[in-house]
mmCIF file of C-alpha atoms in Angstrom:
data_model
loop_
_atom_site.group_PDB
_atom_site.id
_atom_site.type_symbol
_atom_site.label_atom_id
_atom_site.label_comp_id
_atom_site.label_asym_id
_atom_site.label_seq_id
_atom_site.Cartn_x
_atom_site.Cartn_y
_atom_site.Cartn_z
ATOM 1 C CA UNK A 176 0.000 0.000 0.000
ATOM 2 C CA UNK A 177 1.432 3.383 -1.016
ATOM 3 C CA UNK A 178 1.655 5.877 1.812
ATOM 4 C CA UNK A 179 -0.079 9.157 1.129
ATOM 5 C CA UNK A 180 2.279 12.136 1.073
ATOM 6 C CA UNK A 181 1.252 15.342 2.795
ATOM 7 C CA UNK A 182 1.770 18.695 1.143
ATOM 8 C CA UNK A 183 2.769 21.950 2.770
ATOM 9 C CA UNK A 184 -0.178 23.910 1.351
ATOM 10 C CA UNK A 185 -2.067 25.587 4.155
ATOM 11 C CA UNK A 186 0.287 24.182 6.786
ATOM 12 C CA UNK A 187 0.100 27.272 8.977
ATOM 13 C CA UNK A 188 -3.687 27.268 8.900
ATOM 14 C CA UNK A 189 -3.747 23.550 9.666
ATOM 15 C CA UNK A 190 -1.373 24.006 12.579
ATOM 16 C CA UNK A 191 -3.606 26.730 13.981
ATOM 17 C CA UNK A 192 -6.644 24.509 13.593
ATOM 18 C CA UNK A 193 -5.006 21.607 15.376
ATOM 19 C CA UNK A 194 -3.968 23.862 18.255
ATOM 20 C CA UNK A 195 -7.538 25.157 18.539
ATOM 21 C CA UNK A 196 -9.017 21.654 18.600
ATOM 22 C CA UNK A 197 -6.535 20.445 21.203
ATOM 23 C CA UNK A 198 -7.350 23.504 23.317
ATOM 24 C CA UNK A 199 -11.053 22.674 23.036
ATOM 25 C CA UNK A 200 -10.330 19.138 24.208
ATOM 26 C CA UNK A 201 -8.226 20.481 27.077
ATOM 27 C CA UNK A 202 -11.026 22.776 28.203
ATOM 28 C CA UNK A 203 -13.377 19.812 28.239
ATOM 29 C CA UNK A 204 -10.947 17.699 30.242
ATOM 30 C CA UNK A 205 -10.703 20.464 32.846
ATOM 31 C CA UNK A 206 -14.492 20.609 33.231
ATOM 32 C CA UNK A 207 -14.968 23.967 31.511
ATOM 33 C CA UNK A 208 -18.686 24.622 30.965
ATOM 34 C CA UNK A 209 -19.955 24.076 27.450
ATOM 35 C CA UNK A 210 -23.289 24.658 25.788
ATOM 36 C CA UNK A 211 -25.201 21.496 24.932
ATOM 37 C CA UNK A 212 -25.064 20.593 21.232
ATOM 38 C CA UNK A 213 -28.132 19.546 19.282
ATOM 39 C CA UNK A 214 -29.351 15.939 19.580
ATOM 40 C CA UNK A 215 -27.624 13.481 17.220
ATOM 41 C CA UNK A 216 -29.437 12.980 13.918
ATOM 42 C CA UNK A 217 -30.258 9.345 14.758
ATOM 43 C CA UNK A 218 -32.362 10.341 17.766
ATOM 44 C CA UNK A 219 -36.113 9.873 17.657
ATOM 45 C CA UNK A 220 -38.148 12.946 16.768
ATOM 46 C CA UNK A 221 -38.942 15.031 19.811
ATOM 47 C CA UNK A 222 -36.490 13.191 22.063
ATOM 48 C CA UNK A 223 -34.466 15.215 24.527
ATOM 49 C CA UNK A 224 -30.938 13.881 24.245
ATOM 50 C CA UNK A 225 -27.911 15.045 26.232
ATOM 51 C CA UNK A 226 -25.526 14.794 23.297
ATOM 52 C CA UNK A 227 -22.027 13.486 24.061
ATOM 53 C CA UNK A 228 -19.729 16.150 25.450
ATOM 54 C CA UNK A 229 -16.434 17.239 23.975
ATOM 55 C CA UNK A 230 -15.321 19.303 21.003
ATOM 56 C CA UNK A 231 -17.336 19.149 17.790
ATOM 57 C CA UNK A 232 -15.976 20.732 14.612
ATOM 58 C CA UNK A 233 -17.852 22.420 11.809
ATOM 59 C CA UNK A 234 -17.499 20.839 8.376
ATOM 60 C CA UNK A 235 -14.682 23.054 7.068
ATOM 61 C CA UNK A 236 -12.627 22.644 10.239
ATOM 62 C CA UNK A 237 -13.175 18.883 10.211
ATOM 63 C CA UNK A 238 -12.054 18.604 6.556
ATOM 64 C CA UNK A 239 -8.882 20.560 7.334
ATOM 65 C CA UNK A 240 -8.203 18.504 10.457
ATOM 66 C CA UNK A 241 -8.545 15.206 8.558
ATOM 67 C CA UNK A 242 -6.178 16.458 5.852
ATOM 68 C CA UNK A 243 -3.611 17.425 8.503
ATOM 69 C CA UNK A 244 -3.624 14.106 10.369
ATOM 70 C CA UNK A 245 -0.346 12.162 10.066
ATOM 71 C CA UNK A 246 -0.207 9.062 7.886
ATOM 72 C CA UNK A 247 -0.511 5.623 9.458
ATOM 73 C CA UNK A 248 -0.640 2.012 8.360
ATOM 74 C CA UNK A 249 -2.835 -0.654 9.939
ATOM 75 C CA UNK A 250 -0.516 -3.311 11.372
ATOM 76 C CA UNK A 251 -2.116 -6.153 13.327
ATOM 77 C CA UNK A 252 0.752 -8.409 14.384
ATOM 78 C CA UNK A 253 -1.419 -10.407 16.795
ATOM 79 C CA UNK A 254 0.019 -8.832 19.942
ATOM 80 C CA UNK A 255 -3.303 -7.168 20.875
ATOM 81 C CA UNK A 256 -5.348 -10.367 20.964
ATOM 82 C CA UNK A 257 -5.945 -11.509 24.532
ATOM 83 C CA UNK A 258 -3.998 -8.599 26.024
ATOM 84 C CA UNK A 259 -6.530 -5.768 26.000
ATOM 85 C CA UNK A 260 -6.370 -5.222 29.765
ATOM 86 C CA UNK A 261 -2.569 -5.383 29.829
ATOM 87 C CA UNK A 262 -2.361 -2.758 27.087
ATOM 88 C CA UNK A 263 -5.228 -0.399 27.980
ATOM 89 C CA UNK A 264 -6.007 -1.242 31.608
ATOM 90 C CA UNK A 265 -8.848 -3.229 33.134
ATOM 91 C CA UNK A 266 -12.165 -2.265 31.594
ATOM 92 C CA UNK A 267 -13.637 0.799 33.342
ATOM 93 C CA UNK A 268 -11.218 0.543 36.274
ATOM 94 C CA UNK A 269 -9.677 3.997 35.688
ATOM 95 C CA UNK A 270 -11.478 7.046 37.085
ATOM 96 C CA UNK A 271 -10.597 9.527 34.329
ATOM 97 C CA UNK A 272 -12.144 12.607 35.919
ATOM 98 C CA UNK A 273 -11.457 11.546 39.544
ATOM 99 C CA UNK A 274 -15.073 11.871 40.611
ATOM 100 C CA UNK A 275 -15.181 8.474 42.305
ATOM 101 C CA UNK A 276 -17.152 6.774 39.502
ATOM 102 C CA UNK A 277 -15.857 4.491 36.776
ATOM 103 C CA UNK A 278 -15.967 5.573 33.136
ATOM 104 C CA UNK A 279 -18.891 3.343 32.137
ATOM 105 C CA UNK A 280 -21.231 4.759 34.780
ATOM 106 C CA UNK A 281 -20.045 8.289 34.064
ATOM 107 C CA UNK A 282 -21.041 7.871 30.417
ATOM 108 C CA UNK A 283 -24.378 6.246 31.241
ATOM 109 C CA UNK A 284 -25.152 9.163 33.566
ATOM 110 C CA UNK A 285 -24.138 11.653 30.873
ATOM 111 C CA UNK A 286 -25.997 10.092 27.943
ATOM 112 C CA UNK A 287 -29.193 8.878 29.685
ATOM 113 C CA UNK A 288 -32.294 10.789 30.645
ATOM 114 C CA UNK A 289 -34.371 9.893 33.721
ATOM 115 C CA UNK A 290 -31.310 8.444 35.447
ATOM 116 C CA UNK A 291 -31.635 6.502 38.675
ATOM 117 C CA UNK A 292 -28.293 6.171 40.457
ATOM 118 C CA UNK A 293 -27.108 4.362 43.558
ATOM 119 C CA UNK A 294 -24.719 7.056 44.867
ATOM 120 C CA UNK A 295 -23.001 4.834 47.412
ATOM 121 C CA UNK A 296 -22.013 2.424 44.654
ATOM 122 C CA UNK A 297 -21.923 4.971 41.825
ATOM 123 C CA UNK A 298 -23.905 2.585 39.631
ATOM 124 C CA UNK A 299 -26.609 3.653 37.185
ATOM 125 C CA UNK A 300 -29.627 1.482 37.959
ATOM 126 C CA UNK A 301 -32.104 2.715 35.349
ATOM 127 C CA UNK A 302 -32.311 5.295 32.612
ATOM 128 C CA UNK A 303 -33.444 5.973 29.056
ATOM 129 C CA UNK A 304 -31.114 6.159 26.067
ATOM 130 C CA UNK A 305 -31.963 7.804 22.759
ATOM 131 C CA UNK A 306 -29.534 5.655 20.797
ATOM 132 C CA UNK A 307 -27.551 7.970 18.491
ATOM 133 C CA UNK A 308 -26.868 5.200 15.953
ATOM 134 C CA UNK A 309 -30.299 3.618 15.488
ATOM 135 C CA UNK A 310 -32.580 6.389 16.770
ATOM 136 C CA UNK A 311 -34.328 3.927 19.091
ATOM 137 C CA UNK A 312 -35.378 4.791 22.628
ATOM 138 C CA UNK A 313 -34.012 2.142 24.998
ATOM 139 C CA UNK A 314 -35.128 1.693 28.594
ATOM 140 C CA UNK A 315 -32.105 0.560 30.600
ATOM 141 C CA UNK A 316 -32.206 -1.591 33.722
ATOM 142 C CA UNK A 317 -28.975 -2.603 35.446
ATOM 143 C CA UNK A 318 -28.669 -6.371 35.807
ATOM 144 C CA UNK A 319 -26.814 -9.469 34.704
ATOM 145 C CA UNK A 320 -29.260 -10.107 31.850
ATOM 146 C CA UNK A 321 -29.999 -6.495 30.865
ATOM 147 C CA UNK A 322 -26.899 -4.302 31.256
ATOM 148 C CA UNK A 323 -25.538 -5.310 27.847
ATOM 149 C CA UNK A 324 -28.605 -3.769 26.179
ATOM 150 C CA UNK A 325 -26.622 -0.530 26.380
ATOM 151 C CA UNK A 326 -22.874 -0.630 25.833
ATOM 152 C CA UNK A 327 -20.128 1.980 25.731
ATOM 153 C CA UNK A 328 -18.684 2.505 22.278
ATOM 154 C CA UNK A 329 -15.087 3.621 21.898
ATOM 155 C CA UNK A 330 -15.352 6.059 18.984
ATOM 156 C CA UNK A 331 -11.750 5.146 18.214
ATOM 157 C CA UNK A 332 -11.747 1.378 18.859
ATOM 158 C CA UNK A 333 -8.884 0.188 21.045
ATOM 159 C CA UNK A 334 -7.668 -2.553 18.716
ATOM 160 C CA UNK A 335 -7.631 -0.102 15.809
ATOM 161 C CA UNK A 336 -5.770 2.478 17.902
ATOM 162 C CA UNK A 337 -3.171 -0.106 18.845
ATOM 163 C CA UNK A 338 -2.758 -1.209 15.220
ATOM 164 C CA UNK A 339 -2.362 2.333 13.812
ATOM 165 C CA UNK A 340 0.261 3.722 16.192
ATOM 166 C CA UNK A 341 -0.982 3.103 19.723
ATOM 167 C CA UNK A 342 1.409 0.185 20.159
ATOM 168 C CA UNK A 343 4.192 2.758 20.581
ATOM 169 C CA UNK A 344 2.301 4.778 23.200
ATOM 170 C CA UNK A 345 2.894 4.605 26.921
ATOM 171 C CA UNK A 346 0.474 2.536 28.962
ATOM 172 C CA UNK A 347 -0.783 5.724 30.622
ATOM 173 C CA UNK A 348 -1.732 7.299 27.296
ATOM 174 C CA UNK A 349 -3.515 4.153 26.120
ATOM 175 C CA UNK A 350 -5.410 3.895 29.424
ATOM 176 C CA UNK A 351 -6.433 7.551 29.191
ATOM 177 C CA UNK A 352 -7.887 7.108 25.705
ATOM 178 C CA UNK A 353 -9.747 3.955 26.796
ATOM 179 C CA UNK A 354 -11.539 5.927 29.536
ATOM 180 C CA UNK A 355 -11.673 9.455 28.087
ATOM 181 C CA UNK A 356 -15.294 10.694 27.882
ATOM 182 C CA UNK A 357 -14.509 12.387 24.542
ATOM 183 C CA UNK A 358 -13.882 8.917 23.066
ATOM 184 C CA UNK A 359 -16.893 7.223 24.703
ATOM 185 C CA UNK A 360 -20.554 7.034 23.725
ATOM 186 C CA UNK A 361 -23.475 5.058 25.182
ATOM 187 C CA UNK A 362 -25.146 3.107 22.369
ATOM 188 C CA UNK A 363 -27.441 0.182 21.734
ATOM 189 C CA UNK A 364 -25.540 -3.033 22.428
ATOM 190 C CA UNK A 365 -26.147 -4.570 19.000
ATOM 191 C CA UNK A 366 -24.954 -1.382 17.281
ATOM 192 C CA UNK A 367 -21.729 -1.545 19.281
ATOM 193 C CA UNK A 368 -21.364 -5.182 18.274
ATOM 194 C CA UNK A 369 -21.915 -4.275 14.621
ATOM 195 C CA UNK A 370 -19.172 -1.677 14.744
ATOM 196 C CA UNK A 371 -16.786 -3.910 16.699
ATOM 197 C CA UNK A 372 -13.170 -2.756 16.075
ATOM 198 C CA UNK A 373 -13.982 -0.931 12.855
ATOM 199 C CA UNK A 374 -12.647 2.396 11.636
ATOM 200 C CA UNK A 375 -14.671 4.680 9.287
ATOM 201 C CA UNK A 376 -13.543 2.927 6.103
ATOM 202 C CA UNK A 377 -15.212 -0.250 7.397
ATOM 203 C CA UNK A 378 -18.267 0.989 9.297
ATOM 204 C CA UNK A 379 -20.474 4.047 9.586
ATOM 205 C CA UNK A 380 -23.690 4.317 11.605
ATOM 206 C CA UNK A 381 -26.660 3.494 9.441
ATOM 207 C CA UNK A 382 -24.512 2.338 6.507
ATOM 208 C CA UNK A 383 -22.752 -0.958 7.113
ATOM 209 C CA UNK A 384 -24.209 -4.366 8.065
ATOM 210 C CA UNK A 385 -22.893 -6.542 10.860
ATOM 211 C CA UNK A 386 -19.691 -8.171 9.579
ATOM 212 C CA UNK A 387 -17.028 -9.386 12.005
ATOM 213 C CA UNK A 388 -13.306 -8.659 11.708
ATOM 214 C CA UNK A 389 -13.563 -6.522 8.594
ATOM 215 C CA UNK A 390 -9.841 -5.888 8.305
ATOM 216 C CA UNK A 391 -9.259 -9.598 7.722
ATOM 217 C CA UNK A 392 -12.234 -9.712 5.365
ATOM 218 C CA UNK A 393 -10.844 -6.772 3.398
ATOM 219 C CA UNK A 394 -14.281 -5.169 3.145
ATOM 220 C CA UNK A 395 -14.803 -1.419 2.856
ATOM 221 C CA UNK A 396 -17.702 0.978 2.797
ATOM 222 C CA UNK A 397 -18.812 1.622 -0.803
ATOM 223 C CA UNK A 398 -19.103 5.382 -0.977
ATOM 224 C CA UNK A 399 -21.430 5.336 -3.968
ATOM 225 C CA UNK A 400 -23.926 3.607 -1.646
ATOM 226 C CA UNK A 401 -24.019 6.346 0.989
ATOM 227 C CA UNK A 402 -27.652 7.213 1.794
ATOM 228 C CA UNK A 403 -28.992 10.520 0.552
ATOM 229 C CA UNK A 404 -29.428 11.728 4.149
ATOM 230 C CA UNK A 405 -25.939 11.622 5.615
ATOM 231 C CA UNK A 406 -26.624 13.783 8.685
ATOM 232 C CA UNK A 407 -25.911 10.886 11.047
ATOM 233 C CA UNK A 408 -22.631 10.025 9.339
ATOM 234 C CA UNK A 409 -21.580 13.686 9.393
ATOM 235 C CA UNK A 410 -22.348 13.907 13.095
ATOM 236 C CA UNK A 411 -20.366 10.741 13.775
ATOM 237 C CA UNK A 412 -17.265 11.791 11.836
ATOM 238 C CA UNK A 413 -17.289 15.263 13.414
ATOM 239 C CA UNK A 414 -17.286 13.587 16.846
ATOM 240 C CA UNK A 415 -14.509 11.218 15.807
ATOM 241 C CA UNK A 416 -12.010 13.648 14.261
ATOM 242 C CA UNK A 417 -11.242 15.581 17.491
ATOM 243 C CA UNK A 418 -10.258 12.309 19.168
ATOM 244 C CA UNK A 419 -7.720 11.627 16.406
ATOM 245 C CA UNK A 420 -6.399 15.151 16.886
ATOM 246 C CA UNK A 421 -6.293 15.201 20.689
ATOM 247 C CA UNK A 422 -4.339 11.932 20.816
ATOM 248 C CA UNK A 423 -2.204 12.668 17.743
ATOM 249 C CA UNK A 424 -3.178 9.357 16.161
ATOM 250 C CA UNK A 425 -2.293 8.762 12.527
ATOM 251 C CA UNK A 426 -4.868 7.776 9.918
ATOM 252 C CA UNK A 427 -4.731 5.223 7.118
ATOM 253 C CA UNK A 428 -5.332 6.363 3.525
ATOM 254 C CA UNK A 429 -8.618 4.430 3.483
ATOM 255 C CA UNK A 430 -9.898 6.113 6.626
ATOM 256 C CA UNK A 431 -8.752 9.554 5.508
ATOM 257 C CA UNK A 432 -10.687 9.025 2.269
ATOM 258 C CA UNK A 433 -13.727 7.692 4.131
ATOM 259 C CA UNK A 434 -13.970 10.607 6.540
ATOM 260 C CA UNK A 435 -13.325 13.128 3.780
ATOM 261 C CA UNK A 436 -16.056 11.574 1.634
ATOM 262 C CA UNK A 437 -18.570 11.889 4.460
ATOM 263 C CA UNK A 438 -17.566 15.456 5.309
ATOM 264 C CA UNK A 439 -18.017 16.544 1.688
ATOM 265 C CA UNK A 440 -21.722 15.675 2.030
ATOM 266 C CA UNK A 441 -22.232 17.732 5.196
#
């Protein structure tokens, strides 16, 4: 695969953009107040949805940010398999914002309405999710047989991060990304399963069917088949790009093309 070469055109503007996006992420991390963005396009009509926090770019800024991302290749040498916790920390064991709650329950509290919480245990017992991917309204009840109805999606999947440059990161940086609210989103469990470890060239909300291990299958989104209403895909990519930027993660040519193709429809 030929690596895509970056040009110097607009480099100063791109550098300024990247600095601005990183600053926006920093302000979020330090609990600066932010106005609530509009509900995601997948939400049911009339639903009141606390949209995921963190920086969201307009279309022009997102296009420039994608163009400025460093090149990366996807290299899965097998060292991730079976070692997720060793590489990124035990699931939800890291209290990113030091509020005494784990990341999963923080995100459920953020993304649900009508939340019922056991404060002593910091566990969300019940709530309602307007799933941003399917638009369905999901009533959540904590329990062994029901908790998986709502799962926490890593916008940048951990296996993909590891395979596109994260293998060289420190453990602390990998653990931060795995628990960073900017990279996390409460979604319907089956939608999270459909996405799996996929990057944008392999999966977009509302576009791609459930296919496991798409890198091995060599399957890609066919851009001629994008639906006429791409508002959901635009929303998703605009949420994803700031995570790439904040963590200085490189992007493969396929994923750069995929995100650019979506953003051109916004």
